[in-house]
PDB file of C-alpha atoms and ligand atoms in Angstrom:
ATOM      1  CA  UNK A   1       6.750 -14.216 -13.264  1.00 91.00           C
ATOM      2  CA  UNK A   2       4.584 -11.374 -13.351  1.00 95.00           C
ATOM      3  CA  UNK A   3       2.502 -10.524 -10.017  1.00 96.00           C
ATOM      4  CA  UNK A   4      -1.088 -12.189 -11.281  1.00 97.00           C
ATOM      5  CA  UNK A   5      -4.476 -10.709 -10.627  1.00 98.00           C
ATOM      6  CA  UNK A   6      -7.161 -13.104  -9.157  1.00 97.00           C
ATOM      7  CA  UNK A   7     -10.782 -12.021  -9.578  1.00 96.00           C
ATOM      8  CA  UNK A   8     -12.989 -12.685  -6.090  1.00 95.00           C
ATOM      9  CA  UNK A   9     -16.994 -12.374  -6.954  1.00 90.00           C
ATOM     10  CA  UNK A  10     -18.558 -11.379  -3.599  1.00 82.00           C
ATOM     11  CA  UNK A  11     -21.389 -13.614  -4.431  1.00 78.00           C
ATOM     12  CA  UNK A  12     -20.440 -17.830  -4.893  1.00 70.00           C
ATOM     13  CA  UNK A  13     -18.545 -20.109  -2.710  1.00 73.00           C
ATOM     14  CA  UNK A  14     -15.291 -18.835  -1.294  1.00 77.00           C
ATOM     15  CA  UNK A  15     -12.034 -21.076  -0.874  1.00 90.00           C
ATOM     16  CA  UNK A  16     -10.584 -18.195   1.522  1.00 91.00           C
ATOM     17  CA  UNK A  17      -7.890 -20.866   2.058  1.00 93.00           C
ATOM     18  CA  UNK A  18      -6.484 -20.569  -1.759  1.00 94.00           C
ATOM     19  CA  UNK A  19      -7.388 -16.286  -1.541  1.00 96.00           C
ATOM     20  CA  UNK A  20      -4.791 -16.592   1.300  1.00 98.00           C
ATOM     21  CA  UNK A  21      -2.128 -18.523  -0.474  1.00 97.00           C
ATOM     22  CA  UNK A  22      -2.617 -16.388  -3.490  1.00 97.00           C
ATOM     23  CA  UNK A  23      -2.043 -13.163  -1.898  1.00 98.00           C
ATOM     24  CA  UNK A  24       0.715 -14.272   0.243  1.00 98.00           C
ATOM     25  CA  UNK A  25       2.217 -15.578  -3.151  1.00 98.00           C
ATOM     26  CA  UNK A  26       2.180 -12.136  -4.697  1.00 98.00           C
ATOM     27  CA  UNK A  27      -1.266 -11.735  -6.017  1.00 98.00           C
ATOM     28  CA  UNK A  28      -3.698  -8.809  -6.514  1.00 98.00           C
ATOM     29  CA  UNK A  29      -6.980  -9.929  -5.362  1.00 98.00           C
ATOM     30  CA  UNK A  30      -9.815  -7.811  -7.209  1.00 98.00           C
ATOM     31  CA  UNK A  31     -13.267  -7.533  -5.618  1.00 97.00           C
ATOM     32  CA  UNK A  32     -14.933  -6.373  -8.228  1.00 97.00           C
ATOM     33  CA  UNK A  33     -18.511  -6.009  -6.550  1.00 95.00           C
ATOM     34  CA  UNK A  34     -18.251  -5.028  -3.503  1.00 97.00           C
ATOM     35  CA  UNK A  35     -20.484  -2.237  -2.078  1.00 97.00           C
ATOM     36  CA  UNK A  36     -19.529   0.765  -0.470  1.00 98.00           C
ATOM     37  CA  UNK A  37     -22.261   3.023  -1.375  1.00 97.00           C
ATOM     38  CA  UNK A  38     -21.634   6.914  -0.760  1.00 98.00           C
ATOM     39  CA  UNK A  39     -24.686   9.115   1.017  1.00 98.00           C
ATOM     40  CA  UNK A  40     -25.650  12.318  -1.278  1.00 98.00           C
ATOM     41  CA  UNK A  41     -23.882  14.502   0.857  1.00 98.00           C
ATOM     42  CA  UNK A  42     -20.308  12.518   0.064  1.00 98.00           C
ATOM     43  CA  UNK A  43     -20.740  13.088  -3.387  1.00 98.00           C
ATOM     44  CA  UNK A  44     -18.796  16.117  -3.227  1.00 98.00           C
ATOM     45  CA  UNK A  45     -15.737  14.090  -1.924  1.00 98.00           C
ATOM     46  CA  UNK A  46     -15.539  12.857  -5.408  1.00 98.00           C
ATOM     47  CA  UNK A  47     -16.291  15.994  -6.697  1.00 98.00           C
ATOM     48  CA  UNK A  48     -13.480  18.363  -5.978  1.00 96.00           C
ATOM     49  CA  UNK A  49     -10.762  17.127  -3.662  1.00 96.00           C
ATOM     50  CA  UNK A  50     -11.217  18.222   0.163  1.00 97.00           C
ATOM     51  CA  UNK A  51      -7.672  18.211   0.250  1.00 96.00           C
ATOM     52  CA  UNK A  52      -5.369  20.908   1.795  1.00 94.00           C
ATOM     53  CA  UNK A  53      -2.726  20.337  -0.925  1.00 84.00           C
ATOM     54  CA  UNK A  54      -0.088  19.938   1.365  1.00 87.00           C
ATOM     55  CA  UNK A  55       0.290  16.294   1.836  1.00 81.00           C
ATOM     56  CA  UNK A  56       0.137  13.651  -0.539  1.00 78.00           C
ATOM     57  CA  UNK A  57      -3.363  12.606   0.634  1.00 91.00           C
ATOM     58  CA  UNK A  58      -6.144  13.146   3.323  1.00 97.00           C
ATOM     59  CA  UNK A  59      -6.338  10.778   6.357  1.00 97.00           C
ATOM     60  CA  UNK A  60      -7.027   8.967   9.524  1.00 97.00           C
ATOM     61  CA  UNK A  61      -5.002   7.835  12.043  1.00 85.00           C
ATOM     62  CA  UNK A  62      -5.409   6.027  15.261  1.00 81.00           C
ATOM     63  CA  UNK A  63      -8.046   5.387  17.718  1.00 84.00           C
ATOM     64  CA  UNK A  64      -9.080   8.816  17.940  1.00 92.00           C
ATOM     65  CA  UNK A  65      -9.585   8.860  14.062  1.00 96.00           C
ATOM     66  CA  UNK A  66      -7.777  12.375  13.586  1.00 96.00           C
ATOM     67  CA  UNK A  67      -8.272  14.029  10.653  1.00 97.00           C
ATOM     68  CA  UNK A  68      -5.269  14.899   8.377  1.00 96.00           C
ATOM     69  CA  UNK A  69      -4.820  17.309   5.443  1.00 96.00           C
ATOM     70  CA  UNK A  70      -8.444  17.919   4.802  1.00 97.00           C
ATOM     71  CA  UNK A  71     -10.105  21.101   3.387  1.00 96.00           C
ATOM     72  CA  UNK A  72     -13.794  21.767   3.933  1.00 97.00           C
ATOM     73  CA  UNK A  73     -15.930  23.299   6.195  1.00 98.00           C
ATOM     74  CA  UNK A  74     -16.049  21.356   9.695  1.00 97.00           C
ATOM     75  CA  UNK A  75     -19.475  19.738   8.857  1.00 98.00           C
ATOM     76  CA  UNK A  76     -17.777  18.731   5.641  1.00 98.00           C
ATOM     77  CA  UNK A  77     -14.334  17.520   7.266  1.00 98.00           C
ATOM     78  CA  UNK A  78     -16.378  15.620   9.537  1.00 98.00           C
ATOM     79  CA  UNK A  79     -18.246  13.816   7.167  1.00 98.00           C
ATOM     80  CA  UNK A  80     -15.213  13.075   5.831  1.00 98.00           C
ATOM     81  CA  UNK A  81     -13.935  11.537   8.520  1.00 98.00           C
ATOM     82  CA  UNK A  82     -16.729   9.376   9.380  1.00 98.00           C
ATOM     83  CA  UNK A  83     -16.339   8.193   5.075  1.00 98.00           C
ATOM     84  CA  UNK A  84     -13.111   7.128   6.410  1.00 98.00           C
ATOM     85  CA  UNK A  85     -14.041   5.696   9.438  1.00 98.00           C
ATOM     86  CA  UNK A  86     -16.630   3.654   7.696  1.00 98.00           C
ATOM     87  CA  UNK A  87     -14.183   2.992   5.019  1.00 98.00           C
ATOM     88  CA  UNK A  88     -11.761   1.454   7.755  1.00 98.00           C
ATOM     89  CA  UNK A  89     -14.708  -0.901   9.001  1.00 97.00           C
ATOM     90  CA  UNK A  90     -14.957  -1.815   5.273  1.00 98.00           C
ATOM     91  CA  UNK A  91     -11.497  -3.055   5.100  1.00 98.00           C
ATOM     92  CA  UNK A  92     -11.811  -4.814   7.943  1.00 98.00           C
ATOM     93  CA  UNK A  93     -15.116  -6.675   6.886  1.00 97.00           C
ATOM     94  CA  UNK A  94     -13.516  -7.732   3.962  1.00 97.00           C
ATOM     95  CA  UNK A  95     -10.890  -9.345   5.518  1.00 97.00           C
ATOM     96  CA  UNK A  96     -12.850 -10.519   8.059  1.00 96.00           C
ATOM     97  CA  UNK A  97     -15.008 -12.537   4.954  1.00 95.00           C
ATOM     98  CA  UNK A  98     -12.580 -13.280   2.678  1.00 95.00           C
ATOM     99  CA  UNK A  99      -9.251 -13.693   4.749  1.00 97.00           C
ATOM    100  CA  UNK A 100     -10.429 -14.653   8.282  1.00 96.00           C
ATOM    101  CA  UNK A 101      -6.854 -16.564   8.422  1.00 97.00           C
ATOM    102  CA  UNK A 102      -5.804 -12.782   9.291  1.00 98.00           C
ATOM    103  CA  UNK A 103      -8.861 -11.288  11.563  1.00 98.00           C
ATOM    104  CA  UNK A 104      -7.528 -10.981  15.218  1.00 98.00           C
ATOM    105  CA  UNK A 105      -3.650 -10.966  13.823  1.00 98.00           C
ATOM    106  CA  UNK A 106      -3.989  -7.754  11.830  1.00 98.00           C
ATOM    107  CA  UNK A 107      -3.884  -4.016  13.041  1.00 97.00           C
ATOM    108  CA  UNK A 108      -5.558  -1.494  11.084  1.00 96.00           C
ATOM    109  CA  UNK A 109      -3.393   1.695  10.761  1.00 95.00           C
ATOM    110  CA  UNK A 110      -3.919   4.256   8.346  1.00 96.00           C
ATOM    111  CA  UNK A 111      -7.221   5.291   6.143  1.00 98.00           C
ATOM    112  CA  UNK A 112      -6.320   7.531   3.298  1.00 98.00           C
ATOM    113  CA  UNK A 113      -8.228   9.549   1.003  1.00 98.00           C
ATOM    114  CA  UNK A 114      -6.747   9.864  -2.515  1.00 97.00           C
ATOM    115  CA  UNK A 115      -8.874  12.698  -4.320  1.00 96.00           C
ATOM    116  CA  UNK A 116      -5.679  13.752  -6.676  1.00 93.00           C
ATOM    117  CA  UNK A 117      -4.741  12.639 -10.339  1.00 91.00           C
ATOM    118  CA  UNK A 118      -1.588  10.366  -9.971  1.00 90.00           C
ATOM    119  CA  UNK A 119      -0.562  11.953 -13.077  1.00 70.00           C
ATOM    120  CA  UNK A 120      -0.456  16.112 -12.338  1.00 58.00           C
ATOM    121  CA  UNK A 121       1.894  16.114  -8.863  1.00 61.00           C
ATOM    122  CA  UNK A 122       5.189  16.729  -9.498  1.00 68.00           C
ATOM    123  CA  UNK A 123       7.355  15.017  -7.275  1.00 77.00           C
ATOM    124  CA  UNK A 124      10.818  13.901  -6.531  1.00 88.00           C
ATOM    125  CA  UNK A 125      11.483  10.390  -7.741  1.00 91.00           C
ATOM    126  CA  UNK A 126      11.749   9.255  -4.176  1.00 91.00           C
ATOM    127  CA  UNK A 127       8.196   9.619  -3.932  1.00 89.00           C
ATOM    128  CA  UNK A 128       7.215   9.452  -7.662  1.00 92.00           C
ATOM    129  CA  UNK A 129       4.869   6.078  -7.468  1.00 93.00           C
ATOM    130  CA  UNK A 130       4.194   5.745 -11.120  1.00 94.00           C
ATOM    131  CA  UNK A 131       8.045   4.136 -10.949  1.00 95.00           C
ATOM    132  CA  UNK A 132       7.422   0.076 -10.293  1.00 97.00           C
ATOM    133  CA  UNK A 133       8.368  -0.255  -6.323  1.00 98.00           C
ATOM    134  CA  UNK A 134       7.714  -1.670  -3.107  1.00 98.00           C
ATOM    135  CA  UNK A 135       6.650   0.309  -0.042  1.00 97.00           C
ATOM    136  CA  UNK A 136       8.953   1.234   2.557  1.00 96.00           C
ATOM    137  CA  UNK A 137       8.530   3.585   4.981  1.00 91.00           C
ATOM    138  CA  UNK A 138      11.563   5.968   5.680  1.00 90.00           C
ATOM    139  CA  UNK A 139      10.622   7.310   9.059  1.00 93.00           C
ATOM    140  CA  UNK A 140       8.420   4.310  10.535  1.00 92.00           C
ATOM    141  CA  UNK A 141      10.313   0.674  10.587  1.00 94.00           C
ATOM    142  CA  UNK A 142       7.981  -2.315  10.184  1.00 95.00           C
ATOM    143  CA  UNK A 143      10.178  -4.604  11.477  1.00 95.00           C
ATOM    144  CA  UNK A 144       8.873  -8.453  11.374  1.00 97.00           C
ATOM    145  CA  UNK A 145       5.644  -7.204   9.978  1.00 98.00           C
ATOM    146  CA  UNK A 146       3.970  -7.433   6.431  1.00 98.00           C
ATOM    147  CA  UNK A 147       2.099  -4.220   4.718  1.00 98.00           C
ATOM    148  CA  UNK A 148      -0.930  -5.519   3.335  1.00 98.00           C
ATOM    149  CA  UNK A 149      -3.311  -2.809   1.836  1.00 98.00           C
ATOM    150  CA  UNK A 150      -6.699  -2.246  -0.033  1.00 98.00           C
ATOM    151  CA  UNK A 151      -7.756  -0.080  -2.274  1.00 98.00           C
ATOM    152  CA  UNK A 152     -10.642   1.364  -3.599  1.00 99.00           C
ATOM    153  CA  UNK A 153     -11.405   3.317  -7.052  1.00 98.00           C
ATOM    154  CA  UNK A 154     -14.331   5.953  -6.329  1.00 98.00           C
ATOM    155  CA  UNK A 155     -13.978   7.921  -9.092  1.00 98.00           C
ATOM    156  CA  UNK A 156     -17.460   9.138 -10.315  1.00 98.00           C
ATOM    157  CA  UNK A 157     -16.455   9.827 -13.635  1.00 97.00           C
ATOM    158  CA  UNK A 158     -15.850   6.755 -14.816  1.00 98.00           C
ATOM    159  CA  UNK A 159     -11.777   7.005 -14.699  1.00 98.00           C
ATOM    160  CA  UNK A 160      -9.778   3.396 -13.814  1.00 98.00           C
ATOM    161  CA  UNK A 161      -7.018   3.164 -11.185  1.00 98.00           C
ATOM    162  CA  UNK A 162      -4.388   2.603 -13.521  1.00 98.00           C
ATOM    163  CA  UNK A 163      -1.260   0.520 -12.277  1.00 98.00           C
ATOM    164  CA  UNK A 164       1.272  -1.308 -13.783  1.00 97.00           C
ATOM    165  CA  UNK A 165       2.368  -4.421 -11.731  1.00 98.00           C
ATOM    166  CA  UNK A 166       6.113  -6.022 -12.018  1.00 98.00           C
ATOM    167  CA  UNK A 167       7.852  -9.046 -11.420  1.00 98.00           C
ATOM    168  CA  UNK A 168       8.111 -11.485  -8.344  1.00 98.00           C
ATOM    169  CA  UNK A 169      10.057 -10.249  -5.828  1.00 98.00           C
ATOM    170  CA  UNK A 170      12.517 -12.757  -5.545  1.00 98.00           C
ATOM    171  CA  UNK A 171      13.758 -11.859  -8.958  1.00 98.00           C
ATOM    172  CA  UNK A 172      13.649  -8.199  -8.267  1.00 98.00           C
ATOM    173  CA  UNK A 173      15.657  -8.968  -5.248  1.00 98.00           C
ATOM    174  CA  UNK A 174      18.480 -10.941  -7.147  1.00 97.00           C
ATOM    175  CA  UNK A 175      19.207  -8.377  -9.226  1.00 97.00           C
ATOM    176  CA  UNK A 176      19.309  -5.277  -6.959  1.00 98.00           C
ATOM    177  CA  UNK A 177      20.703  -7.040  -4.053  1.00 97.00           C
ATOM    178  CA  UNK A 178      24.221  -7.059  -4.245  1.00 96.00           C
ATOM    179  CA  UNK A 179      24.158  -2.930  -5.334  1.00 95.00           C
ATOM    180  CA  UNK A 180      22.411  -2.391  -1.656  1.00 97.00           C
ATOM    181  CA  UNK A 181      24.708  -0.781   0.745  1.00 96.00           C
ATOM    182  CA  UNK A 182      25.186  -3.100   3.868  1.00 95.00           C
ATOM    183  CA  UNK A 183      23.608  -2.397   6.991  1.00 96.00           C
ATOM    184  CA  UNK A 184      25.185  -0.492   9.658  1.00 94.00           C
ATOM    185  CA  UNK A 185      23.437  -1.058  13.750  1.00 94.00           C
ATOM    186  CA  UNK A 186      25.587   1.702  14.395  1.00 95.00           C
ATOM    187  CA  UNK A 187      23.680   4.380  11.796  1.00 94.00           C
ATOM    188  CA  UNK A 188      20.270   2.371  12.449  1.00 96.00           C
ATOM    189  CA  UNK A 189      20.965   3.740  16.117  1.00 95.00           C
ATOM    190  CA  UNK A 190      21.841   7.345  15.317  1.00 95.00           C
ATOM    191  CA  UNK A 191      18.976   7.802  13.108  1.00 95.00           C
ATOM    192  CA  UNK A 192      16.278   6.401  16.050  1.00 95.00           C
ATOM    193  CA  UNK A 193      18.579   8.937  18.649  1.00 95.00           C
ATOM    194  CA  UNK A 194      18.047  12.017  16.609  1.00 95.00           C
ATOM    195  CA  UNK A 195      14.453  10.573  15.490  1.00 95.00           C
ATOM    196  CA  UNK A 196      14.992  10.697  11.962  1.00 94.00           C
ATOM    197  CA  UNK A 197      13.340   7.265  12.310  1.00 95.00           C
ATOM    198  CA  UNK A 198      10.086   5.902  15.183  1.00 95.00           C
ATOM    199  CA  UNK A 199      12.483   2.960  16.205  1.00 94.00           C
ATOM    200  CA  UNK A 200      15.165   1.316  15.071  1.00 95.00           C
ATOM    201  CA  UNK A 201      15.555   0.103  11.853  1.00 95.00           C
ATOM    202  CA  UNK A 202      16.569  -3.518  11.213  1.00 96.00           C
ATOM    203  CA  UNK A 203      18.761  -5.238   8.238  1.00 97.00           C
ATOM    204  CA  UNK A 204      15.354  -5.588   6.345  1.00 98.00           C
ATOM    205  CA  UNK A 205      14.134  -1.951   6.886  1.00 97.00           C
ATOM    206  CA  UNK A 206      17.089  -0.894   5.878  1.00 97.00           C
ATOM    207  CA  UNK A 207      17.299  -2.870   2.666  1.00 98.00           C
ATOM    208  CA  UNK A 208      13.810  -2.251   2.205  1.00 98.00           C
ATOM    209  CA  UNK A 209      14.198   1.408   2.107  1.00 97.00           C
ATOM    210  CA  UNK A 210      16.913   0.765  -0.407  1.00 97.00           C
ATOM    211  CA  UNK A 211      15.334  -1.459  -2.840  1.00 98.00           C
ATOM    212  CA  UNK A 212      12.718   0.930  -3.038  1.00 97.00           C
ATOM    213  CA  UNK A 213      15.209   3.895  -3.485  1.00 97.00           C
ATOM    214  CA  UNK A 214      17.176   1.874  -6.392  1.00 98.00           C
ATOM    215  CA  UNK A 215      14.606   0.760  -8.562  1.00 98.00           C
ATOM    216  CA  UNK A 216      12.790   4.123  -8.801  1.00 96.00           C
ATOM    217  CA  UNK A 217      16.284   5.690  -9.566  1.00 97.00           C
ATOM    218  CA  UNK A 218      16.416   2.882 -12.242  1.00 98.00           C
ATOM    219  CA  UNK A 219      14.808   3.574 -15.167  1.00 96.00           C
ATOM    220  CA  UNK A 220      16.841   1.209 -17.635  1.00 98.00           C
ATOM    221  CA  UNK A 221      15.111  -1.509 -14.885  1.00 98.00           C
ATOM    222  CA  UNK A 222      12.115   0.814 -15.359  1.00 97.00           C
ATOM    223  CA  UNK A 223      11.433   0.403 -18.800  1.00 97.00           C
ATOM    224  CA  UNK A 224      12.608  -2.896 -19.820  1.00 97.00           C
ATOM    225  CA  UNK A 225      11.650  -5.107 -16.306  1.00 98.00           C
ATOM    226  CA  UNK A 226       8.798  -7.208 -16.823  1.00 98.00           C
ATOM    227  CA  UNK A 227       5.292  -5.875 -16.071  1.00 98.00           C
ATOM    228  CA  UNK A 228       1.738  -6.151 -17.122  1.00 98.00           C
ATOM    229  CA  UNK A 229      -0.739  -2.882 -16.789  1.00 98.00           C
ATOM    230  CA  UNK A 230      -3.816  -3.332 -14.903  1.00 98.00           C
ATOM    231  CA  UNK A 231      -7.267  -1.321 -14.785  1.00 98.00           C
ATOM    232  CA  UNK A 232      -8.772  -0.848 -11.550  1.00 98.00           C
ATOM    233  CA  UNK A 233     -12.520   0.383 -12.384  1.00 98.00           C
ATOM    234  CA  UNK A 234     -14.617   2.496 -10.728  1.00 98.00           C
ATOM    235  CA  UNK A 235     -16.165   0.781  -7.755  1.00 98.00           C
ATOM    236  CA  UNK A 236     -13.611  -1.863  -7.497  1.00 98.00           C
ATOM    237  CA  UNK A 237     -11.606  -2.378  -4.781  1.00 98.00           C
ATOM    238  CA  UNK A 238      -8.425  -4.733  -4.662  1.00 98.00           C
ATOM    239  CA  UNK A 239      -6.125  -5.953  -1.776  1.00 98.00           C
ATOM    240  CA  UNK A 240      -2.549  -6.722  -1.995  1.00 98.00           C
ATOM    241  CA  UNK A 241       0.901  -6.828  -0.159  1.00 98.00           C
ATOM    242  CA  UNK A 242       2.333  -4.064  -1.347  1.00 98.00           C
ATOM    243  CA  UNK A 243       5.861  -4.532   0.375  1.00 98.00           C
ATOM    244  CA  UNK A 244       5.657  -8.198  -1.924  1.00 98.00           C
ATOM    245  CA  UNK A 245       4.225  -6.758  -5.056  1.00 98.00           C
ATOM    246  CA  UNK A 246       5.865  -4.455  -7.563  1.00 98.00           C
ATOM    247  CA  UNK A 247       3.758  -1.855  -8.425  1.00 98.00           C
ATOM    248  CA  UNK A 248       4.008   1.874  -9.607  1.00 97.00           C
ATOM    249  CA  UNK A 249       0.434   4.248 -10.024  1.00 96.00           C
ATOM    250  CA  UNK A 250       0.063   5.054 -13.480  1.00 96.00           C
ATOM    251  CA  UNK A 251      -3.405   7.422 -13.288  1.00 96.00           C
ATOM    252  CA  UNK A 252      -6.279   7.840 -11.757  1.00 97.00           C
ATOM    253  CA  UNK A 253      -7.985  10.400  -9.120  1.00 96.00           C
ATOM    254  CA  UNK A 254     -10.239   9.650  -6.218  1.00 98.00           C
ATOM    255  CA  UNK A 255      -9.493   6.338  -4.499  1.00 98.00           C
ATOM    256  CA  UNK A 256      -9.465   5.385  -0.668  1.00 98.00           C
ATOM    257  CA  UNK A 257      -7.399   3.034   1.033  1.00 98.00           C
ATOM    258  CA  UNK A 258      -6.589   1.116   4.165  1.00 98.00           C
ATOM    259  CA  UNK A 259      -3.151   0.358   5.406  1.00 98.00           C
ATOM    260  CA  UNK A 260      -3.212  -3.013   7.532  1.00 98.00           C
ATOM    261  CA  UNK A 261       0.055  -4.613   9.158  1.00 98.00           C
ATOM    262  CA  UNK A 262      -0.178  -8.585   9.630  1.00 98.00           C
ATOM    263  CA  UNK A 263       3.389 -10.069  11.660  1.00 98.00           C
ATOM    264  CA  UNK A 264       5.063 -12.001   9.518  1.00 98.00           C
ATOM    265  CA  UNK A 265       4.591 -15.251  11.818  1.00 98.00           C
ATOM    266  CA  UNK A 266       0.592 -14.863  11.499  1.00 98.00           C
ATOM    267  CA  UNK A 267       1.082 -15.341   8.147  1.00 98.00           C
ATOM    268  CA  UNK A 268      -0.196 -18.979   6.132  1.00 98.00           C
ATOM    269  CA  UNK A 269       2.816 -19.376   4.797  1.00 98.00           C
ATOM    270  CA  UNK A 270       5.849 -17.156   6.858  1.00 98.00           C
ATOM    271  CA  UNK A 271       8.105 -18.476   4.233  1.00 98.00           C
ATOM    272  CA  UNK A 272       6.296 -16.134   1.383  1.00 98.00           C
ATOM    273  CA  UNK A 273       7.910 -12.858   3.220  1.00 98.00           C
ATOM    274  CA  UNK A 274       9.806 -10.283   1.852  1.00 98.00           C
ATOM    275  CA  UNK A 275      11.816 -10.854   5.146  1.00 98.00           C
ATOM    276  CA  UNK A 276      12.167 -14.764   4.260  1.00 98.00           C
ATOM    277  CA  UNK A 277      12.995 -14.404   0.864  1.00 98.00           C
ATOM    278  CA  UNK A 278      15.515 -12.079   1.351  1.00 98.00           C
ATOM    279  CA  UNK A 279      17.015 -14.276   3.997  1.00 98.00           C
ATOM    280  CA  UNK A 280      17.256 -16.673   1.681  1.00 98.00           C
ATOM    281  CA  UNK A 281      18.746 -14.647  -1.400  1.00 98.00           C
ATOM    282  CA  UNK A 282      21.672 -13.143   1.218  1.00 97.00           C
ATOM    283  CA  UNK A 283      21.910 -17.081   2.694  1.00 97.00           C
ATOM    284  CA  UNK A 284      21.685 -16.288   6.023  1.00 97.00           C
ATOM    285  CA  UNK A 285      19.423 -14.704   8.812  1.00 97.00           C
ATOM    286  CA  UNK A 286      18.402 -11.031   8.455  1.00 97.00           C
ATOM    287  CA  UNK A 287      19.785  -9.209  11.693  1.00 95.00           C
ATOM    288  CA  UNK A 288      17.376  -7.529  14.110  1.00 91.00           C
ATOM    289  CA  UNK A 289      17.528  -4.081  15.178  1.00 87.00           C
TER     290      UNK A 289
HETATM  291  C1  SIN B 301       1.336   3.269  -4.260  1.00 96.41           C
HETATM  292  O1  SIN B 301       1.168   2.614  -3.226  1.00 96.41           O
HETATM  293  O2  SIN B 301       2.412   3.214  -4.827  1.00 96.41           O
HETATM  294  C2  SIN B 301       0.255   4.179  -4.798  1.00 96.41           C
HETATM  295  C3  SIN B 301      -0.956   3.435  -5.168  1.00 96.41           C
HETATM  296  C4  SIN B 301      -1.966   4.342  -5.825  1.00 96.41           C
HETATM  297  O3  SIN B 301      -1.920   5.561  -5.594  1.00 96.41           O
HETATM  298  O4  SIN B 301      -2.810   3.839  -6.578  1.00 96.41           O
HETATM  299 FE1   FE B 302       3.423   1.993  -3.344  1.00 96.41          FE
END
């Protein structure tokens, strides 16, 4: 089955009860209404990038809001900042409306700033996202926690978001399970010691970070694995878990989001999880770092 997209009017009655099961299922949830309206002095964020080139994207992190890999003058960095800042409260009103099964349980981390074409970076296919994947972070274990984001095109131009979405997870995992290397406590240790990694990875970092590795190296899996292609307009935003859904980034330029994590046990249904469902593929318990 391919993930499905579920269209949320903001206006109408909401069944946030079915949103919830939906996304936890696999779904994209598109808002396609939603307001976010930009000041005339932010128009030049969608403009040119205010982007120091360096890292993949511009953000926020943290309490403190700390600007990262902007360009700009400091009037203009700053007003980029607070765009982020109110882009973070954004996120969290949404979820606070439409998935209040998740407000108190979720922690807001990072707020990035997208402002370059998908297309023109070259990159190493370890980081190439138009390649159908789920996200894993190499350096920062998530442990018993889900990666839930949301997205927002603000191109000015007119330009969609354009993704292509892939097939449940569950039969992802059944065919690139048994090619994973197995997990080693031993290595998961070394790496935290010499800080290659925040903390210590567990048995479903580790074969997160693999998955993710192996089907971007596979492009037979690449080409012929199920998918759908998906438009993301301008002023649209969408919400999904992007550790659950496939996804690769097919074009676009200028889009913000908001990285959220949600423990797996505040979740509806636990039993959705990447965590559970690979549990269940291996047939027994995933072991803890
Ligand atoms: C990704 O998470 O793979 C990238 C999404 C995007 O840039 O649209
Ligand atoms: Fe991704």
């Amino acid at each position: 089955m391919i993930s499905p997209i579920v269209t949320v009017p903001a206006s109408g009655a909401q069944d946030t009860a079915s949103l919830v099961e939906a996304l936890e299922g696999g779904a994209v949830l598109l808002f396609p209404d939603l307001d976010f309206p930009f000041s005339p002095f932010e128009e030049r964020f969608v403009e040119r990038p205010f982007a120091d080139g360096k890292a993949k994207n511009v953000n926020i992190r943290g309490e403190a809001a700390e600007l990262k890999g902007a360009a700009g003058t400091p009037e203009e960095q700053e007003a980029l900042r607070q765009l982020l800042i109110r882009y973070r409260r954004f996120a969290q009103g949404l979820i606070d409306r439409h998935l209040p099964a998740y407000t108190g349980k979720v922690t807001l981390a990072g707020t990035s700033y997208r402002p370059f074409d998908v297309d023109q970076r070259k990159l190493s296919w370890r980081r190439d996202d138009t390649r159908l994947h789920v996200d894993a972070f190499p350096s920062n274990p998530i442990g018993q926690k889900r990666i839930l984001r949301i997205f927002r095109n603000i191109n000015p131009s007119g330009q969609p978001r354009l993704w292509r979405v892939g097939e449940d997870f569950g039969a992802m995992a059944e065919k690139f399970l048994p090619r994973l290397p197995g997990y080693s406590p031993l290595s998961a240790s070394l790496l935290a010691a010499l800080r290659i990694t925040k903390a210590k990875r567990s048995e479903y970092d580790h074969l997160m970070l693999h998955l993710h590795d192996a089907l971007k190296q596979d492009m037979g899996y690449q080409g012929s694995a199920p998918q759908a292609d998906v438009r993301f307009e301008p002023g649209q935003t969408w919400v999904t878990f992007s550790d659950l859904v496939m996804h690769g980034a097919m074009g676009g330029r200028y889009m913000l989001e908001q990285t959220a994590y949600l423990p797996v046990a505040a979740q509806v249904r636990p039993e959705t999880s990447p965590h559970a469902i690979l549990a269940q593929k291996l047939g027994r318990p995933l072991r803890q770092a």
